[in-house]
Amino acid sequence: MNQGVFSAVSGVQVKIKGLHENYVVIISCVILLVLFSIQHHGTHRVAFMFAPVVAAWLLCISGIGVYNIFYWNRQIYRALSPLYMLKFLRATGIEGWMSLGGVVLSITGVEAMYAALGHFSALSIKVAFTCLVYPCLILAYMGEAAFLSKHHHDIQESFYKAIPETVFWPVFIVATLAAIVGSQAVISATFSIVSQCCALNCFPPVKIVHTSSRIYGQIYVPEVNWILMCLCLAVTIGLRDIDMMGHAYGLATTTVMFVTTCLMTLVMVIVWKQGIIKAIICLVLFGSIELLYISASICKVPEGGWIPLVLSFIFMSIMFTWNYGTMKKHEFDVENKVSMSKILSLGPCLGMVRVPGIGVIFSNLASGVPAIFGHFVTNLPAFHQVLVFVCVKSVQVPCVSDNERLVISRIGPKEYRMFCCIVRYGYKDLQQENYNFENKLVSAIIQFVEIEESDPAPTPEEFSMDDGNLNMEHLGVSPHTLSSSCYIEKNFPFSCVLRVKKNDNDHLQETPYKDESMQILKAKESGVTYILGHSYAEAKKSSTILKKFAINVVYAFLSKNCRDPDGFLNVAHTSLLEVGMVYHV
């Protein structure tokens, strides 16, 4: 993005010859600062400008291209033939091959359209690219080539010098705005990628803000925004050269294209169930072309191409370390599950008592009692009347509907009053709730208890809640009468009486809650305490120096600064109790 902004601003030097390069750098930095500073407002506030700016930009460059074709060289259409490319490579040899690293810049930037797949359908992007973007780009490059055929010495600033004098400043303004819009697309795409990486446990959880209540997918990640801003400013100030930025951009883009082709080959075989031969043909056809451009871009590593390689290695190391540490932590929790009967049998010896209220314990386990709970009751031999082990999980689907968000199951006998709640998110869901989580949770538990007692032999021991209200269909009420004939009186967050009217002629029927439901409601009135475990990982003494650095330094730093589950579920800090525990990997 800094390359696009810097190249757009540098066009002013065509008209103002004495303008020092430092001023171009300062203007570019100011634009980047403003761009990143307004991200927290959300793109929906300025998105109405995006389509007109991009459309005006494409029409401008295509119109200028048509003008240059007719004014400078009407035979330039012959350059569309690939024979000229072969003649060029044959005549120039190694120099022609190395120039491919710069030629690839002609196709970079267009891939930002595909970063908007989270906001638009694939069909709309295909139509926009085929009918508008591609023809405009072809006309623009043909016009620039026609200009260069008569002005061989203006290759460094050929784009701006090919613009007619009368429309230079309007085109310069539109070019700058288009660069800003393109940068905004890259920033939004980065937010979406980081969000999905967090959902897949490939990146430390970060704060995700949904900036629009109407448009899905418009999010803001503060930490990523400021880190990205610092990186862009550092590259702009440090390089101060559009060619070096281009080398870095070209290598990054061609590498991404090749990796995408390799992954697409796996998708063809595993997901689409295509033959291996078709996948190999696709890989060879596209991969050979991309490798040709990558080989030319690698030669530019000392001249700026090292930047994407270093950044890729850093982020890959962070993602690998986080995934490895998280996986080891989960293995530790699974291997050290606590036997609930053993803890309760030790109750008289430890002086263990049940205190009023509901205890919500965050866990990484979808079933069973985590080791952190055993550590808690060993040091403080008392726990609440009702215990709920909450596990936040990401599932391999894009979105999870609200009626399938919470899944409740029971742990141990009924007299223990212990439950497990799995909060499920898809990898495109925003892991941030805008409602009172504890009311939703208690409602789901009461629903579970009511249905469990009304049905002597339920098929599964777990079910999902439906928008926080009781599922009346399980209680023998027709779903057609739910909206106006069935409700729950809300004395506190919940009522002790469920009123049901099966048809308009019947009187309201009162169905009192069961004893266990009443006890849960009383516990809710006593208060809800959230117990969060902080597991600190330490590498074993026999581990290598690299592993000790990765676990004791990198993973520890990431764990300390990442978002905890209580942040996703809007837990008040006044009701939060943290328990520390160390595990060795």
PDB file of C-alpha atoms in Angstrom, residues 255-501:
ATOM      1  CA  THR A 255       5.252 -15.698  -4.201  1.00  0.00           C
ATOM      2  CA  VAL A 256       1.652 -15.387  -3.042  1.00  0.00           C
ATOM      3  CA  MET A 257       0.456 -16.340  -6.519  1.00  0.00           C
ATOM      4  CA  PHE A 258       2.624 -19.458  -6.587  1.00  0.00           C
ATOM      5  CA  VAL A 259       1.569 -20.526  -3.079  1.00  0.00           C
ATOM      6  CA  THR A 260      -2.069 -19.993  -4.073  1.00  0.00           C
ATOM      7  CA  THR A 261      -1.584 -22.191  -7.135  1.00  0.00           C
ATOM      8  CA  CYS A 262      -0.068 -24.957  -4.989  1.00  0.00           C
ATOM      9  CA  LEU A 263      -2.932 -24.753  -2.511  1.00  0.00           C
ATOM     10  CA  MET A 264      -5.453 -24.737  -5.345  1.00  0.00           C
ATOM     11  CA  THR A 265      -3.930 -28.003  -6.543  1.00  0.00           C
ATOM     12  CA  LEU A 266      -4.669 -29.553  -3.155  1.00  0.00           C
ATOM     13  CA  VAL A 267      -8.210 -28.169  -3.251  1.00  0.00           C
ATOM     14  CA  MET A 268      -8.778 -29.732  -6.659  1.00  0.00           C
ATOM     15  CA  VAL A 269      -7.717 -33.145  -5.399  1.00  0.00           C
ATOM     16  CA  ILE A 270      -9.106 -33.156  -1.849  1.00  0.00           C
ATOM     17  CA  VAL A 271     -12.198 -30.921  -2.030  1.00  0.00           C
ATOM     18  CA  TRP A 272     -13.329 -30.977  -5.648  1.00  0.00           C
ATOM     19  CA  LYS A 273     -12.340 -34.647  -6.084  1.00  0.00           C
ATOM     20  CA  GLN A 274     -10.688 -33.996  -9.433  1.00  0.00           C
ATOM     21  CA  GLY A 275      -8.104 -36.338 -10.826  1.00  0.00           C
ATOM     22  CA  ILE A 276      -4.460 -35.965  -9.891  1.00  0.00           C
ATOM     23  CA  ILE A 277      -3.531 -35.586 -13.556  1.00  0.00           C
ATOM     24  CA  LYS A 278      -5.778 -32.502 -13.935  1.00  0.00           C
ATOM     25  CA  ALA A 279      -4.320 -30.995 -10.782  1.00  0.00           C
ATOM     26  CA  ILE A 280      -0.750 -31.596 -11.968  1.00  0.00           C
ATOM     27  CA  ILE A 281      -1.522 -30.059 -15.379  1.00  0.00           C
ATOM     28  CA  CYS A 282      -2.951 -26.984 -13.632  1.00  0.00           C
ATOM     29  CA  LEU A 283       0.098 -26.764 -11.362  1.00  0.00           C
ATOM     30  CA  VAL A 284       2.561 -27.084 -14.245  1.00  0.00           C
ATOM     31  CA  LEU A 285       0.665 -24.661 -16.474  1.00  0.00           C
ATOM     32  CA  PHE A 286       0.332 -21.818 -14.001  1.00  0.00           C
ATOM     33  CA  GLY A 287       3.183 -22.681 -11.652  1.00  0.00           C
ATOM     34  CA  SER A 288       5.825 -22.623 -14.399  1.00  0.00           C
ATOM     35  CA  ILE A 289       4.823 -19.077 -15.396  1.00  0.00           C
ATOM     36  CA  GLU A 290       4.810 -17.895 -11.786  1.00  0.00           C
ATOM     37  CA  LEU A 291       8.172 -19.540 -11.066  1.00  0.00           C
ATOM     38  CA  LEU A 292       9.611 -17.663 -14.042  1.00  0.00           C
ATOM     39  CA  TYR A 293       8.573 -14.353 -12.507  1.00  0.00           C
ATOM     40  CA  ILE A 294       9.704 -15.443  -9.018  1.00  0.00           C
ATOM     41  CA  SER A 295      13.142 -16.355 -10.339  1.00  0.00           C
ATOM     42  CA  ALA A 296      13.455 -12.872 -11.836  1.00  0.00           C
ATOM     43  CA  SER A 297      12.228 -11.217  -8.633  1.00  0.00           C
ATOM     44  CA  ILE A 298      14.651 -13.187  -6.435  1.00  0.00           C
ATOM     45  CA  CYS A 299      17.521 -11.404  -8.163  1.00  0.00           C
ATOM     46  CA  LYS A 300      16.176  -8.200  -6.599  1.00  0.00           C
ATOM     47  CA  VAL A 301      16.382  -9.494  -3.008  1.00  0.00           C
ATOM     48  CA  PRO A 302      19.370  -7.245  -2.102  1.00  0.00           C
ATOM     49  CA  GLU A 303      17.532  -4.247  -3.598  1.00  0.00           C
ATOM     50  CA  GLY A 304      14.408  -4.367  -1.424  1.00  0.00           C
ATOM     51  CA  GLY A 305      13.176  -7.897  -2.031  1.00  0.00           C
ATOM     52  CA  TRP A 306      14.447  -8.942   1.404  1.00  0.00           C
ATOM     53  CA  ILE A 307      11.661  -7.012   3.141  1.00  0.00           C
ATOM     54  CA  PRO A 308       8.758  -9.418   2.399  1.00  0.00           C
ATOM     55  CA  LEU A 309      11.025 -12.389   3.127  1.00  0.00           C
ATOM     56  CA  VAL A 310      11.949 -11.061   6.578  1.00  0.00           C
ATOM     57  CA  LEU A 311       8.368 -10.086   7.436  1.00  0.00           C
ATOM     58  CA  SER A 312       7.063 -13.458   6.228  1.00  0.00           C
ATOM     59  CA  PHE A 313       9.593 -15.298   8.366  1.00  0.00           C
ATOM     60  CA  ILE A 314       8.665 -13.236  11.449  1.00  0.00           C
ATOM     61  CA  PHE A 315       4.923 -13.759  11.095  1.00  0.00           C
ATOM     62  CA  MET A 316       5.337 -17.426  10.190  1.00  0.00           C
ATOM     63  CA  SER A 317       7.442 -17.914  13.326  1.00  0.00           C
ATOM     64  CA  ILE A 318       4.798 -16.194  15.462  1.00  0.00           C
ATOM     65  CA  MET A 319       1.990 -18.285  13.988  1.00  0.00           C
ATOM     66  CA  PHE A 320       3.926 -21.545  14.293  1.00  0.00           C
ATOM     67  CA  THR A 321       4.979 -20.817  17.887  1.00  0.00           C
ATOM     68  CA  TRP A 322       1.453 -19.888  18.915  1.00  0.00           C
ATOM     69  CA  ASN A 323      -0.084 -22.945  17.276  1.00  0.00           C
ATOM     70  CA  TYR A 324       2.551 -25.230  18.818  1.00  0.00           C
ATOM     71  CA  GLY A 325       2.156 -23.772  22.316  1.00  0.00           C
ATOM     72  CA  THR A 326      -1.643 -23.890  22.111  1.00  0.00           C
ATOM     73  CA  MET A 327      -1.574 -27.495  20.934  1.00  0.00           C
ATOM     74  CA  LYS A 328       0.756 -28.507  23.787  1.00  0.00           C
ATOM     75  CA  LYS A 329      -1.451 -26.706  26.280  1.00  0.00           C
ATOM     76  CA  HIS A 330      -4.493 -28.602  25.024  1.00  0.00           C
ATOM     77  CA  GLU A 331      -2.599 -31.902  25.267  1.00  0.00           C
ATOM     78  CA  PHE A 332      -1.683 -31.050  28.868  1.00  0.00           C
ATOM     79  CA  ASP A 333      -5.315 -30.319  29.741  1.00  0.00           C
ATOM     80  CA  VAL A 334      -6.491 -33.562  28.140  1.00  0.00           C
ATOM     81  CA  GLU A 335      -3.883 -35.667  29.918  1.00  0.00           C
ATOM     82  CA  ASN A 336      -4.499 -34.033  33.305  1.00  0.00           C
ATOM     83  CA  LYS A 337      -8.271 -34.068  33.517  1.00  0.00           C
ATOM     84  CA  VAL A 338      -9.573 -34.020  37.064  1.00  0.00           C
ATOM     85  CA  SER A 339     -11.753 -36.827  38.407  1.00  0.00           C
ATOM     86  CA  MET A 340     -14.727 -35.027  39.889  1.00  0.00           C
ATOM     87  CA  SER A 341     -15.651 -37.920  42.151  1.00  0.00           C
ATOM     88  CA  LYS A 342     -12.147 -37.876  43.604  1.00  0.00           C
ATOM     89  CA  ILE A 343     -12.346 -34.178  44.401  1.00  0.00           C
ATOM     90  CA  LEU A 344     -15.757 -34.550  46.057  1.00  0.00           C
ATOM     91  CA  SER A 345     -14.583 -37.565  48.025  1.00  0.00           C
ATOM     92  CA  LEU A 346     -11.769 -35.420  49.409  1.00  0.00           C
ATOM     93  CA  GLY A 347     -14.249 -32.725  50.339  1.00  0.00           C
ATOM     94  CA  PRO A 348     -14.569 -33.558  54.070  1.00  0.00           C
ATOM     95  CA  CYS A 349     -10.781 -33.770  54.420  1.00  0.00           C
ATOM     96  CA  LEU A 350     -10.204 -30.451  52.765  1.00  0.00           C
ATOM     97  CA  GLY A 351     -13.141 -28.715  54.362  1.00  0.00           C
ATOM     98  CA  MET A 352     -14.717 -28.203  50.937  1.00  0.00           C
ATOM     99  CA  VAL A 353     -18.023 -26.344  50.926  1.00  0.00           C
ATOM    100  CA  ARG A 354     -20.512 -25.152  48.293  1.00  0.00           C
ATOM    101  CA  VAL A 355     -21.003 -21.402  48.391  1.00  0.00           C
ATOM    102  CA  PRO A 356     -24.022 -19.547  46.943  1.00  0.00           C
ATOM    103  CA  GLY A 357     -23.872 -18.401  43.342  1.00  0.00           C
ATOM    104  CA  ILE A 358     -22.837 -19.665  39.943  1.00  0.00           C
ATOM    105  CA  GLY A 359     -19.216 -20.310  39.058  1.00  0.00           C
ATOM    106  CA  VAL A 360     -18.316 -20.036  35.378  1.00  0.00           C
ATOM    107  CA  ILE A 361     -14.956 -21.652  34.663  1.00  0.00           C
ATOM    108  CA  PHE A 362     -13.324 -21.082  31.281  1.00  0.00           C
ATOM    109  CA  SER A 363     -11.728 -24.215  29.886  1.00  0.00           C
ATOM    110  CA  ASN A 364     -10.084 -25.421  26.695  1.00  0.00           C
ATOM    111  CA  LEU A 365     -11.745 -28.818  27.027  1.00  0.00           C
ATOM    112  CA  ALA A 366     -15.051 -29.602  25.358  1.00  0.00           C
ATOM    113  CA  SER A 367     -15.696 -32.371  27.919  1.00  0.00           C
ATOM    114  CA  GLY A 368     -14.425 -33.234  31.372  1.00  0.00           C
ATOM    115  CA  VAL A 369     -13.007 -31.124  34.191  1.00  0.00           C
ATOM    116  CA  PRO A 370      -9.803 -29.197  33.433  1.00  0.00           C
ATOM    117  CA  ALA A 371      -6.699 -29.404  35.588  1.00  0.00           C
ATOM    118  CA  ILE A 372      -7.022 -25.735  36.500  1.00  0.00           C
ATOM    119  CA  PHE A 373     -10.152 -26.534  38.537  1.00  0.00           C
ATOM    120  CA  GLY A 374      -8.319 -29.131  40.601  1.00  0.00           C
ATOM    121  CA  HIS A 375      -5.585 -26.592  41.245  1.00  0.00           C
ATOM    122  CA  PHE A 376      -8.246 -24.064  42.300  1.00  0.00           C
ATOM    123  CA  VAL A 377     -10.097 -26.260  44.809  1.00  0.00           C
ATOM    124  CA  THR A 378      -6.813 -27.576  46.243  1.00  0.00           C
ATOM    125  CA  ASN A 379      -5.783 -24.047  47.213  1.00  0.00           C
ATOM    126  CA  LEU A 380      -9.292 -22.800  47.963  1.00  0.00           C
ATOM    127  CA  PRO A 381     -11.479 -25.784  48.989  1.00  0.00           C
ATOM    128  CA  ALA A 382     -14.822 -24.205  48.160  1.00  0.00           C
ATOM    129  CA  PHE A 383     -16.791 -23.772  44.976  1.00  0.00           C
ATOM    130  CA  HIS A 384     -20.210 -22.528  43.961  1.00  0.00           C
ATOM    131  CA  GLN A 385     -23.587 -24.215  44.116  1.00  0.00           C
ATOM    132  CA  VAL A 386     -23.724 -24.336  40.329  1.00  0.00           C
ATOM    133  CA  LEU A 387     -20.617 -24.836  38.243  1.00  0.00           C
ATOM    134  CA  VAL A 388     -20.466 -24.258  34.509  1.00  0.00           C
ATOM    135  CA  PHE A 389     -17.359 -25.105  32.490  1.00  0.00           C
ATOM    136  CA  VAL A 390     -17.378 -22.832  29.432  1.00  0.00           C
ATOM    137  CA  CYS A 391     -15.336 -23.781  26.387  1.00  0.00           C
ATOM    138  CA  VAL A 392     -15.017 -21.367  23.443  1.00  0.00           C
ATOM    139  CA  LYS A 393     -14.460 -23.381  20.276  1.00  0.00           C
ATOM    140  CA  SER A 394     -14.059 -22.578  16.592  1.00  0.00           C
ATOM    141  CA  VAL A 395     -15.636 -25.046  14.187  1.00  0.00           C
ATOM    142  CA  GLN A 396     -14.714 -25.654  10.568  1.00  0.00           C
ATOM    143  CA  VAL A 397     -17.715 -23.871   9.079  1.00  0.00           C
ATOM    144  CA  PRO A 398     -17.979 -20.212   8.044  1.00  0.00           C
ATOM    145  CA  CYS A 399     -20.780 -19.210  10.402  1.00  0.00           C
ATOM    146  CA  VAL A 400     -22.720 -20.713  13.308  1.00  0.00           C
ATOM    147  CA  SER A 401     -26.330 -19.599  13.708  1.00  0.00           C
ATOM    148  CA  ASP A 402     -27.502 -18.146  17.015  1.00  0.00           C
ATOM    149  CA  ASN A 403     -29.711 -21.139  17.780  1.00  0.00           C
ATOM    150  CA  GLU A 404     -26.648 -23.387  17.603  1.00  0.00           C
ATOM    151  CA  ARG A 405     -24.229 -21.092  19.413  1.00  0.00           C
ATOM    152  CA  LEU A 406     -24.420 -22.652  22.897  1.00  0.00           C
ATOM    153  CA  VAL A 407     -24.386 -26.387  23.541  1.00  0.00           C
ATOM    154  CA  ILE A 408     -25.139 -27.579  27.083  1.00  0.00           C
ATOM    155  CA  SER A 409     -24.332 -30.942  28.672  1.00  0.00           C
ATOM    156  CA  ARG A 410     -24.201 -32.255  32.233  1.00  0.00           C
ATOM    157  CA  ILE A 411     -21.100 -33.333  34.148  1.00  0.00           C
ATOM    158  CA  GLY A 412     -21.575 -35.983  36.824  1.00  0.00           C
ATOM    159  CA  PRO A 413     -24.790 -36.771  38.749  1.00  0.00           C
ATOM    160  CA  LYS A 414     -27.599 -34.246  39.018  1.00  0.00           C
ATOM    161  CA  GLU A 415     -26.855 -33.450  42.653  1.00  0.00           C
ATOM    162  CA  TYR A 416     -23.453 -32.090  41.615  1.00  0.00           C
ATOM    163  CA  ARG A 417     -25.172 -29.375  39.529  1.00  0.00           C
ATOM    164  CA  MET A 418     -22.233 -29.155  37.139  1.00  0.00           C
ATOM    165  CA  PHE A 419     -22.643 -28.340  33.481  1.00  0.00           C
ATOM    166  CA  CYS A 420     -20.498 -27.935  30.405  1.00  0.00           C
ATOM    167  CA  CYS A 421     -21.237 -25.186  27.893  1.00  0.00           C
ATOM    168  CA  ILE A 422     -19.552 -25.066  24.505  1.00  0.00           C
ATOM    169  CA  VAL A 423     -19.665 -21.658  22.812  1.00  0.00           C
ATOM    170  CA  ARG A 424     -19.229 -22.336  19.107  1.00  0.00           C
ATOM    171  CA  TYR A 425     -18.008 -19.915  16.459  1.00  0.00           C
ATOM    172  CA  GLY A 426     -17.364 -20.310  12.763  1.00  0.00           C
ATOM    173  CA  TYR A 427     -14.136 -19.013  11.310  1.00  0.00           C
ATOM    174  CA  LYS A 428     -15.999 -16.025   9.835  1.00  0.00           C
ATOM    175  CA  ASP A 429     -17.945 -15.266  13.015  1.00  0.00           C
ATOM    176  CA  LEU A 430     -16.935 -12.374  15.203  1.00  0.00           C
ATOM    177  CA  GLN A 431     -15.987 -13.752  18.610  1.00  0.00           C
ATOM    178  CA  GLN A 432     -17.520 -10.874  20.469  1.00  0.00           C
ATOM    179  CA  GLU A 433     -20.968 -10.888  22.019  1.00  0.00           C
ATOM    180  CA  ASN A 434     -23.165  -7.808  22.238  1.00  0.00           C
ATOM    181  CA  TYR A 435     -25.549  -9.292  24.788  1.00  0.00           C
ATOM    182  CA  ASN A 436     -25.362 -10.232  28.458  1.00  0.00           C
ATOM    183  CA  PHE A 437     -23.645 -13.586  28.268  1.00  0.00           C
ATOM    184  CA  GLU A 438     -24.590 -14.814  31.721  1.00  0.00           C
ATOM    185  CA  ASN A 439     -28.326 -14.346  31.059  1.00  0.00           C
ATOM    186  CA  LYS A 440     -28.000 -16.336  27.858  1.00  0.00           C
ATOM    187  CA  LEU A 441     -26.029 -19.011  29.655  1.00  0.00           C
ATOM    188  CA  VAL A 442     -28.462 -19.404  32.554  1.00  0.00           C
ATOM    189  CA  SER A 443     -31.391 -19.468  30.141  1.00  0.00           C
ATOM    190  CA  ALA A 444     -29.746 -22.288  28.174  1.00  0.00           C
ATOM    191  CA  ILE A 445     -29.026 -24.293  31.353  1.00  0.00           C
ATOM    192  CA  ILE A 446     -32.618 -23.947  32.566  1.00  0.00           C
ATOM    193  CA  GLN A 447     -33.850 -25.004  29.160  1.00  0.00           C
ATOM    194  CA  PHE A 448     -31.594 -28.043  29.342  1.00  0.00           C
ATOM    195  CA  VAL A 449     -32.840 -28.975  32.820  1.00  0.00           C
ATOM    196  CA  GLU A 450     -36.508 -28.522  31.905  1.00  0.00           C
ATOM    197  CA  ILE A 451     -36.276 -30.649  28.794  1.00  0.00           C
ATOM    198  CA  GLU A 452     -34.148 -33.268  30.537  1.00  0.00           C
ATOM    199  CA  GLU A 453     -36.779 -33.725  33.254  1.00  0.00           C
ATOM    200  CA  SER A 454     -39.781 -33.516  30.927  1.00  0.00           C
ATOM    201  CA  ASP A 455     -38.257 -36.162  28.651  1.00  0.00           C
ATOM    202  CA  PRO A 456     -37.294 -39.212  30.755  1.00  0.00           C
ATOM    203  CA  ALA A 457     -34.932 -40.541  28.137  1.00  0.00           C
ATOM    204  CA  PRO A 458     -33.623 -37.796  25.870  1.00  0.00           C
ATOM    205  CA  THR A 459     -31.720 -39.048  22.895  1.00  0.00           C
ATOM    206  CA  PRO A 460     -28.715 -36.729  23.166  1.00  0.00           C
ATOM    207  CA  GLU A 461     -27.581 -35.304  26.494  1.00  0.00           C
ATOM    208  CA  GLU A 462     -26.969 -31.926  24.956  1.00  0.00           C
ATOM    209  CA  PHE A 463     -28.827 -29.431  22.821  1.00  0.00           C
ATOM    210  CA  SER A 464     -28.521 -25.851  21.690  1.00  0.00           C
ATOM    211  CA  MET A 465     -30.352 -22.793  22.899  1.00  0.00           C
ATOM    212  CA  ASP A 466     -32.634 -20.658  20.764  1.00  0.00           C
ATOM    213  CA  ASP A 467     -31.981 -16.924  21.219  1.00  0.00           C
ATOM    214  CA  GLY A 468     -31.922 -17.229  24.988  1.00  0.00           C
ATOM    215  CA  ASN A 469     -35.600 -18.280  25.267  1.00  0.00           C
ATOM    216  CA  LEU A 470     -36.969 -21.679  26.084  1.00  0.00           C
ATOM    217  CA  ASN A 471     -37.639 -23.982  23.177  1.00  0.00           C
ATOM    218  CA  MET A 472     -41.396 -24.407  23.594  1.00  0.00           C
ATOM    219  CA  GLU A 473     -41.687 -27.083  20.959  1.00  0.00           C
ATOM    220  CA  HIS A 474     -39.942 -29.530  23.296  1.00  0.00           C
ATOM    221  CA  LEU A 475     -42.650 -28.790  25.887  1.00  0.00           C
ATOM    222  CA  GLY A 476     -45.453 -29.826  23.553  1.00  0.00           C
ATOM    223  CA  VAL A 477     -46.344 -26.380  22.203  1.00  0.00           C
ATOM    224  CA  SER A 478     -46.917 -25.898  18.518  1.00  0.00           C
ATOM    225  CA  PRO A 479     -44.345 -23.607  16.917  1.00  0.00           C
ATOM    226  CA  HIS A 480     -47.150 -21.738  15.130  1.00  0.00           C
ATOM    227  CA  THR A 481     -48.426 -20.325  18.436  1.00  0.00           C
ATOM    228  CA  LEU A 482     -45.078 -19.312  19.884  1.00  0.00           C
ATOM    229  CA  SER A 483     -44.929 -15.686  18.790  1.00  0.00           C
ATOM    230  CA  SER A 484     -48.106 -14.446  20.483  1.00  0.00           C
ATOM    231  CA  SER A 485     -49.255 -17.236  22.796  1.00  0.00           C
ATOM    232  CA  CYS A 486     -46.189 -18.287  24.719  1.00  0.00           C
ATOM    233  CA  TYR A 487     -43.810 -16.228  26.770  1.00  0.00           C
ATOM    234  CA  ILE A 488     -41.672 -16.179  29.896  1.00  0.00           C
ATOM    235  CA  GLU A 489     -42.395 -13.638  32.591  1.00  0.00           C
ATOM    236  CA  LYS A 490     -39.214 -11.690  33.347  1.00  0.00           C
ATOM    237  CA  ASN A 491     -39.306 -10.995  37.035  1.00  0.00           C
ATOM    238  CA  PHE A 492     -35.506 -10.936  37.200  1.00  0.00           C
ATOM    239  CA  PRO A 493     -33.807 -12.080  34.040  1.00  0.00           C
ATOM    240  CA  PHE A 494     -36.051 -15.148  34.168  1.00  0.00           C
ATOM    241  CA  SER A 495     -39.403 -16.032  35.677  1.00  0.00           C
ATOM    242  CA  CYS A 496     -40.232 -18.912  37.970  1.00  0.00           C
ATOM    243  CA  VAL A 497     -43.382 -19.664  35.983  1.00  0.00           C
ATOM    244  CA  LEU A 498     -43.639 -20.598  32.327  1.00  0.00           C
ATOM    245  CA  ARG A 499     -46.984 -19.527  30.887  1.00  0.00           C
ATOM    246  CA  VAL A 500     -48.236 -21.431  27.830  1.00  0.00           C
ATOM    247  CA  LYS A 501     -51.406 -20.983  25.752  1.00  0.00           C
TER     248      LYS A 501
END
